[in-house]
XYZ file of N, CA and C in Angstrom:
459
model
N 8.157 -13.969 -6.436
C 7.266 -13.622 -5.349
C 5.936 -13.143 -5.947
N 4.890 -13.393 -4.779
C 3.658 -12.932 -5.485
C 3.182 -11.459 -5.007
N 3.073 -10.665 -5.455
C 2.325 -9.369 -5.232
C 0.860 -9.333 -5.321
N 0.266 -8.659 -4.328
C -1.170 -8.416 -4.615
C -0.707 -6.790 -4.301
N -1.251 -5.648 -4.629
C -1.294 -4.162 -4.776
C -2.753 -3.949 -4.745
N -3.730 -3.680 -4.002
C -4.794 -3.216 -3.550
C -4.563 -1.526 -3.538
N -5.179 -0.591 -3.747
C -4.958 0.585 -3.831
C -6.477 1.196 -3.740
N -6.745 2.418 -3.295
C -7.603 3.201 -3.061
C -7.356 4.917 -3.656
N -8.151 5.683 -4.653
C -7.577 6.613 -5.237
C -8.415 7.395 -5.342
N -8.288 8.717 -4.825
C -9.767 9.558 -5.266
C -9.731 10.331 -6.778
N -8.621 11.131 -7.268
C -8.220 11.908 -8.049
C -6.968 10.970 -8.886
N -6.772 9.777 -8.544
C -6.180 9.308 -9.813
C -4.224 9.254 -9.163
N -4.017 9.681 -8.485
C -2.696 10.306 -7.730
C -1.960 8.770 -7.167
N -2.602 8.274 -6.310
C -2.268 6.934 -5.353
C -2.790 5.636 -6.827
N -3.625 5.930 -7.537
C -3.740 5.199 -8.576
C -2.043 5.052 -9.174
N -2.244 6.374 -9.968
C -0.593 6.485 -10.502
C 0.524 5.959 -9.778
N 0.410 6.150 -8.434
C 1.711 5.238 -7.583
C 1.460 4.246 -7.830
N 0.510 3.733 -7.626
C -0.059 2.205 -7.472
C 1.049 1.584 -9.028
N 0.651 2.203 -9.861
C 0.986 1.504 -10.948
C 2.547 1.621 -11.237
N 3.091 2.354 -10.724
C 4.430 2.833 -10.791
C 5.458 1.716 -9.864
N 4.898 1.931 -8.491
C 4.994 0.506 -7.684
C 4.812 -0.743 -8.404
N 3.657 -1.064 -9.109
C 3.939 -2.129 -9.549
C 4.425 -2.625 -11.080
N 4.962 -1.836 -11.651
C 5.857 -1.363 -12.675
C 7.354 -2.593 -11.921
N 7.704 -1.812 -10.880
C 8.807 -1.816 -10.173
C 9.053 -3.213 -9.991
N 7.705 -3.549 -9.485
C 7.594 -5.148 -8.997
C 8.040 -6.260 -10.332
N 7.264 -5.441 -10.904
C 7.003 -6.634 -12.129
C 9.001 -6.632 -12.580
N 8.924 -5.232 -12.626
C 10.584 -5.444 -13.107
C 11.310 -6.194 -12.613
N 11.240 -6.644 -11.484
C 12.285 -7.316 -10.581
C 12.000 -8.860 -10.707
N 10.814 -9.253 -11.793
C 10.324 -10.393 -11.974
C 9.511 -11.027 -11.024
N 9.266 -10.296 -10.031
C 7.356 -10.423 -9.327
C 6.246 -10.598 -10.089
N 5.260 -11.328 -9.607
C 4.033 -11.523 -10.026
C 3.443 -10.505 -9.233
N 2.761 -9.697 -10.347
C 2.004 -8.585 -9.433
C 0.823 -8.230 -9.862
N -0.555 -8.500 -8.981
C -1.689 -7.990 -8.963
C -1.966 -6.661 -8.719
N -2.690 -5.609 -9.465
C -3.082 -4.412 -9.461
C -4.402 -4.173 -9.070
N -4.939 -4.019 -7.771
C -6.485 -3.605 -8.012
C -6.658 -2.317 -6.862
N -7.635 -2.183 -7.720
C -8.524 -1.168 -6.949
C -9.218 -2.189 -5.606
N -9.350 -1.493 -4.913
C -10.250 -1.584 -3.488
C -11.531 -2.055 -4.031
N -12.145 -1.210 -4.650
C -13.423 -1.200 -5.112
C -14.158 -1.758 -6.565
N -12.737 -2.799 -6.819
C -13.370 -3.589 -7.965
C -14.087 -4.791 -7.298
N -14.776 -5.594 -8.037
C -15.902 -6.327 -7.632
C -15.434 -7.648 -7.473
N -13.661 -7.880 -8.017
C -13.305 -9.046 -7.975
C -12.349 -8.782 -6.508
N -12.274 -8.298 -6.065
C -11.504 -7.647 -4.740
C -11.505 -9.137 -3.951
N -13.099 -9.720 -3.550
C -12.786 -10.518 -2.384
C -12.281 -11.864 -3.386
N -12.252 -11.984 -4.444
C -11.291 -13.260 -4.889
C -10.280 -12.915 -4.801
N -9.889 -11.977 -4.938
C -8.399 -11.679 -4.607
C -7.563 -11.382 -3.554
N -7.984 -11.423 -2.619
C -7.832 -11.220 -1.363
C -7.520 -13.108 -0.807
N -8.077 -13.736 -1.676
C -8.127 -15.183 -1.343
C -6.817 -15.987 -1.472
N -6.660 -15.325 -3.171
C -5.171 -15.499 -3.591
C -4.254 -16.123 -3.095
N -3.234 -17.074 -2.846
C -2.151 -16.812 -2.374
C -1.032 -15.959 -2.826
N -0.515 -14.660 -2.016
C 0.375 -13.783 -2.432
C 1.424 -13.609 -1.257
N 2.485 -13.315 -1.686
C 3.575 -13.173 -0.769
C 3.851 -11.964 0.132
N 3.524 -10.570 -0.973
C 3.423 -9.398 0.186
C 2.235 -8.929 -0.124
N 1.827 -7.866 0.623
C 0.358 -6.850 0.203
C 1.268 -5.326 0.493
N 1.209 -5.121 -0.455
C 1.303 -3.549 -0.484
C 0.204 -2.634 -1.125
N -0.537 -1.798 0.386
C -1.142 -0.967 0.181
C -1.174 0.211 -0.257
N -2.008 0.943 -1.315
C -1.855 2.370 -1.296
C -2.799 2.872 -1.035
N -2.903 4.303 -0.718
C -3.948 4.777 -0.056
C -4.169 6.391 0.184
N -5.325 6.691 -0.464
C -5.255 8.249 -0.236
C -5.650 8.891 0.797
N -5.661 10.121 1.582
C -5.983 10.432 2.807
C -7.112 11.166 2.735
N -7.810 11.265 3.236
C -8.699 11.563 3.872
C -8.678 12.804 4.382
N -9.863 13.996 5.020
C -9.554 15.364 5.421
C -9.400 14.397 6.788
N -8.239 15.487 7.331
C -8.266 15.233 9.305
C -7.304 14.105 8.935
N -6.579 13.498 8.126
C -5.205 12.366 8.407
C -6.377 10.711 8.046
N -7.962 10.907 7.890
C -8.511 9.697 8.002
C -8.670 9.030 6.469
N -8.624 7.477 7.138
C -8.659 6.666 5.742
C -9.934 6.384 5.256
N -9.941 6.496 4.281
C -11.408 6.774 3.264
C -11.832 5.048 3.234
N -13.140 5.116 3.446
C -14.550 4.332 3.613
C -13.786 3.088 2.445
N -13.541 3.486 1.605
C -12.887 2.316 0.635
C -12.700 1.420 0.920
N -11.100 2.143 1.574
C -9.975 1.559 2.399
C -10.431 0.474 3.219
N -11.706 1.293 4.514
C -11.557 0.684 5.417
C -12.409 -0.591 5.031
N -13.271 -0.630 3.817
C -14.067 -2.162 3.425
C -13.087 -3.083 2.894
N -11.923 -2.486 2.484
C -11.634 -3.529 2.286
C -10.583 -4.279 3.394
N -10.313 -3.383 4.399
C -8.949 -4.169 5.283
C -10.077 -4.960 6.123
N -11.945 -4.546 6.286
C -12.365 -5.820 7.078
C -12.270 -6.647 6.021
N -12.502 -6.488 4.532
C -12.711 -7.773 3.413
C -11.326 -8.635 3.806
N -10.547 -7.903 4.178
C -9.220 -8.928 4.378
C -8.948 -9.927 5.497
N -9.482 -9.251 6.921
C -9.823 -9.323 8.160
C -11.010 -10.865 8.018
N -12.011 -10.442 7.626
C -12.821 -11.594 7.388
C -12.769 -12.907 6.406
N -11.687 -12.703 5.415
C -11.063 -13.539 4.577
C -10.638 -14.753 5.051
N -9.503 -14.128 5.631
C -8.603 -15.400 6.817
C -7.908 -14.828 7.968
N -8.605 -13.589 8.286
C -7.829 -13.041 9.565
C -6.752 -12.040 8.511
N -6.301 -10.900 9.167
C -5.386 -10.130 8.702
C -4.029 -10.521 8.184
N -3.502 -9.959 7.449
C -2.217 -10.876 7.085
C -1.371 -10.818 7.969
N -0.262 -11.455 7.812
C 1.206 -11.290 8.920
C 1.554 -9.727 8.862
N 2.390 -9.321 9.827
C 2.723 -7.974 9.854
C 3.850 -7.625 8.842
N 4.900 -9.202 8.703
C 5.592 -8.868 7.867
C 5.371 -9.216 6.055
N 4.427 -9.412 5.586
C 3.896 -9.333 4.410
C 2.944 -7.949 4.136
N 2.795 -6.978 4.999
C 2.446 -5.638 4.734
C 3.339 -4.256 5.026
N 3.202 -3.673 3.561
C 3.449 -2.478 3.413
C 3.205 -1.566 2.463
N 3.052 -0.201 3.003
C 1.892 0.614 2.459
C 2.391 1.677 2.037
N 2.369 2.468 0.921
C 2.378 3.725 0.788
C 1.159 4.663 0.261
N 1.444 5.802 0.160
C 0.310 6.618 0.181
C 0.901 7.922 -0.478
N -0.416 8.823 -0.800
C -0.408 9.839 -1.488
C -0.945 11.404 -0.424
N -0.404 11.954 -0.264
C -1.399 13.002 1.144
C -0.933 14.490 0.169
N -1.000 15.620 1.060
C -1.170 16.963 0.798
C -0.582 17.602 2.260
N 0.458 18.331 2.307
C 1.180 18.603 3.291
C 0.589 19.956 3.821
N -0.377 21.082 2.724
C -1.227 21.665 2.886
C -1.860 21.665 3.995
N -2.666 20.597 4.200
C -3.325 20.131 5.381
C -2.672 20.123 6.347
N -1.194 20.433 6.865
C -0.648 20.261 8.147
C 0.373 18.723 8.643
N 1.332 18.957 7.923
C 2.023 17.729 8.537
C 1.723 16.320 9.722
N 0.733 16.998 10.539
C 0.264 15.939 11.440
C -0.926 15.017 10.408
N -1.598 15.794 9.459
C -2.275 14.926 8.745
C -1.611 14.122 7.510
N -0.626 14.745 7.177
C 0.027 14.099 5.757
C 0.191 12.842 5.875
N -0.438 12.071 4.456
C -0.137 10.732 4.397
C -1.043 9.924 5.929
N -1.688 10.333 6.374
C -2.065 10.151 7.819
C -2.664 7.966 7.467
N -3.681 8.176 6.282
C -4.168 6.991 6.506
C -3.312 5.961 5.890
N -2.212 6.465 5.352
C -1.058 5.194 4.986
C -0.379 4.909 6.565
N -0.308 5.772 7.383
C -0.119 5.561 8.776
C -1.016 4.613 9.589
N -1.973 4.943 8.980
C -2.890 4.543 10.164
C -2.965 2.547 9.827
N -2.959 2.566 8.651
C -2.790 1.212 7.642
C -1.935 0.447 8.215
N -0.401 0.967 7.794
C 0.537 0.464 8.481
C 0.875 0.016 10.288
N -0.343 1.313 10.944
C -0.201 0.660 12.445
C -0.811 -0.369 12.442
N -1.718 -0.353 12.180
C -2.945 -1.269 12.059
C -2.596 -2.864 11.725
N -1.698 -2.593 11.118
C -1.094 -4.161 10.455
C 0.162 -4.740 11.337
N 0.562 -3.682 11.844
C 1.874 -3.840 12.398
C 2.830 -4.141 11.118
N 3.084 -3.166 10.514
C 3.908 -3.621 9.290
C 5.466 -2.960 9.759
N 6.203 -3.532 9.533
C 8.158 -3.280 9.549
C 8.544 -2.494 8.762
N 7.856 -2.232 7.560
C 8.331 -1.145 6.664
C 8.143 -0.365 6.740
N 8.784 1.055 6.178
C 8.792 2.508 6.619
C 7.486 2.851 5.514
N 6.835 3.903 5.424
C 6.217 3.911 5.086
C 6.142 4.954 3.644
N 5.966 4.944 2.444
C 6.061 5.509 1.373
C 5.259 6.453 1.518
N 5.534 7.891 0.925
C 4.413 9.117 0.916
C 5.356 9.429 0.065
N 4.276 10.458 -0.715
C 4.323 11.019 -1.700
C 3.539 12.278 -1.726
N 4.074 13.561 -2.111
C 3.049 14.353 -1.495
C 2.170 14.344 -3.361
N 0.352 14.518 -3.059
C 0.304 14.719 -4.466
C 0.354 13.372 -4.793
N 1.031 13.509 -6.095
C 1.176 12.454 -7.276
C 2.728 12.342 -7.413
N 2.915 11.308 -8.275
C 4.754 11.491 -8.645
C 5.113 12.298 -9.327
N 6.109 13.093 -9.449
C 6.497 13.568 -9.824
C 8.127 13.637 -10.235
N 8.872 13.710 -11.232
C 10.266 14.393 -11.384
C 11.104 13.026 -10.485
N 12.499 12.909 -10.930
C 13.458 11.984 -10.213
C 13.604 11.555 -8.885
N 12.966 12.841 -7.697
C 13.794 12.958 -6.578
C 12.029 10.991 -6.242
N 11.323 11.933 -6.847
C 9.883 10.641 -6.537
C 10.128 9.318 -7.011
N 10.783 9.494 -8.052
C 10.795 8.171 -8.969
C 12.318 7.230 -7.991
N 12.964 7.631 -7.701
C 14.126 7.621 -6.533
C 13.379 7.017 -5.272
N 12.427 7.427 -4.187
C 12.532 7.277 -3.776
C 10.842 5.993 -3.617
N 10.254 5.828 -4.574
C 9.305 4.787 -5.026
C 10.420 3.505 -5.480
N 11.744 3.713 -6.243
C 12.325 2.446 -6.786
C 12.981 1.844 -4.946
N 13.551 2.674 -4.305
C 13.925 2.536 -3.387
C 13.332 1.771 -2.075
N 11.921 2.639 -1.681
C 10.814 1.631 -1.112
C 10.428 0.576 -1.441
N 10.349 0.674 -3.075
C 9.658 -0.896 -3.291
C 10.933 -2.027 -3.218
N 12.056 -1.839 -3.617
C 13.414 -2.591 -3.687
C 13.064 -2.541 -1.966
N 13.139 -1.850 -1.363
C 13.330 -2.427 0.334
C 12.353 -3.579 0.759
N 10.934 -3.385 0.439
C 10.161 -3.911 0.915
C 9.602 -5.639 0.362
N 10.401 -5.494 -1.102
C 10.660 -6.857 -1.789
C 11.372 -7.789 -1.004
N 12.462 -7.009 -0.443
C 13.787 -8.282 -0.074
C 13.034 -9.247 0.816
N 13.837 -10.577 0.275
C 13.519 -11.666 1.415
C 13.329 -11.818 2.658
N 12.499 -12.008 3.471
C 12.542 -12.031 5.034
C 13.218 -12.850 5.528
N 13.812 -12.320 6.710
C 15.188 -13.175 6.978
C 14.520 -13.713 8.273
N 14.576 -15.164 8.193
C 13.522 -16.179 9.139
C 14.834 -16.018 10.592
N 14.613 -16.098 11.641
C 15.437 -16.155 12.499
C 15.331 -17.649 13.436
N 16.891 -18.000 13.626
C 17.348 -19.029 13.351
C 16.835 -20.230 14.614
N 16.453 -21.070 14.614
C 15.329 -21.525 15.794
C 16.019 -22.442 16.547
N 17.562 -21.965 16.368
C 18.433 -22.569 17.825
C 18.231 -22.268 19.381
């Protein structure tokens, strides 16, 4: 399968997932693209043909997704139209500090936005320790599996 991993990072945190996620990918023998939002090769890559998009994404004060983010989901939008709902899924990095209604808010907002099926990855912070590394192998193993086409009897 092909991976594209687009990611957005202020402090380096959703970076580190980013790469950890696609650590994961690659292990499972995925082809997996790593970029930043804000590299300059972004809209060739967006062109790509890839099988899923998994976003990451840091939050914003107030639950909102950072200016990055949002250039690049129109760069995607204006590409060829948004992807399918079921080739997106997103995780994110937030601060629970801020109030649970904001945590992780713009990996939320990503995922409505797309209409994506997958639950959504947060992380508070950065990774950290087993219980993180557990539950990053876990998301990404979910969100790999094959889509099961339904049967057109």
């Amino acid at each position: 399968m092909h991976i594209l991993l687009p990611y957005a990072s202020l402090s380096g945190n959703t970076r580190e997932l980013a790469c950890l996620v696609a650590a994961r990918c690659q292990a499972g023998g995925h082809t997996t693209r790593l970029l930043d939002v804000e590299d300059p090769q972004a809209a060739e890559a967006v062109l790509q043909p890839h099988d899923r998009l998994l976003l990451g994404c840091w939050t914003d004060n107030a639950g909102r997704t950072p200016a990055e983010m949002k250039r690049f989901v129109a760069l995607l939008r204006d590409s060829a139209g948004p992807p399918r709902p079921d080739q997106v899924a997103v995780f994110g990095t937030g601060e629970t500090q801020w109030g649970l209604e904001y945590y992780c808010g713009a990996a939320h907002r990503l995922a409505r936005y797309f209409g994506s099926p997958y639950p959504v990855l947060e992380i508070e912070q950065m990774p950290l320790g087993s219980d993180d590394a557990l539950a990053i192998q876990q998301w990404t193993d979910t969100v790999l599996l094959p889509i099961e086409t339904p049967c057109p009897c």
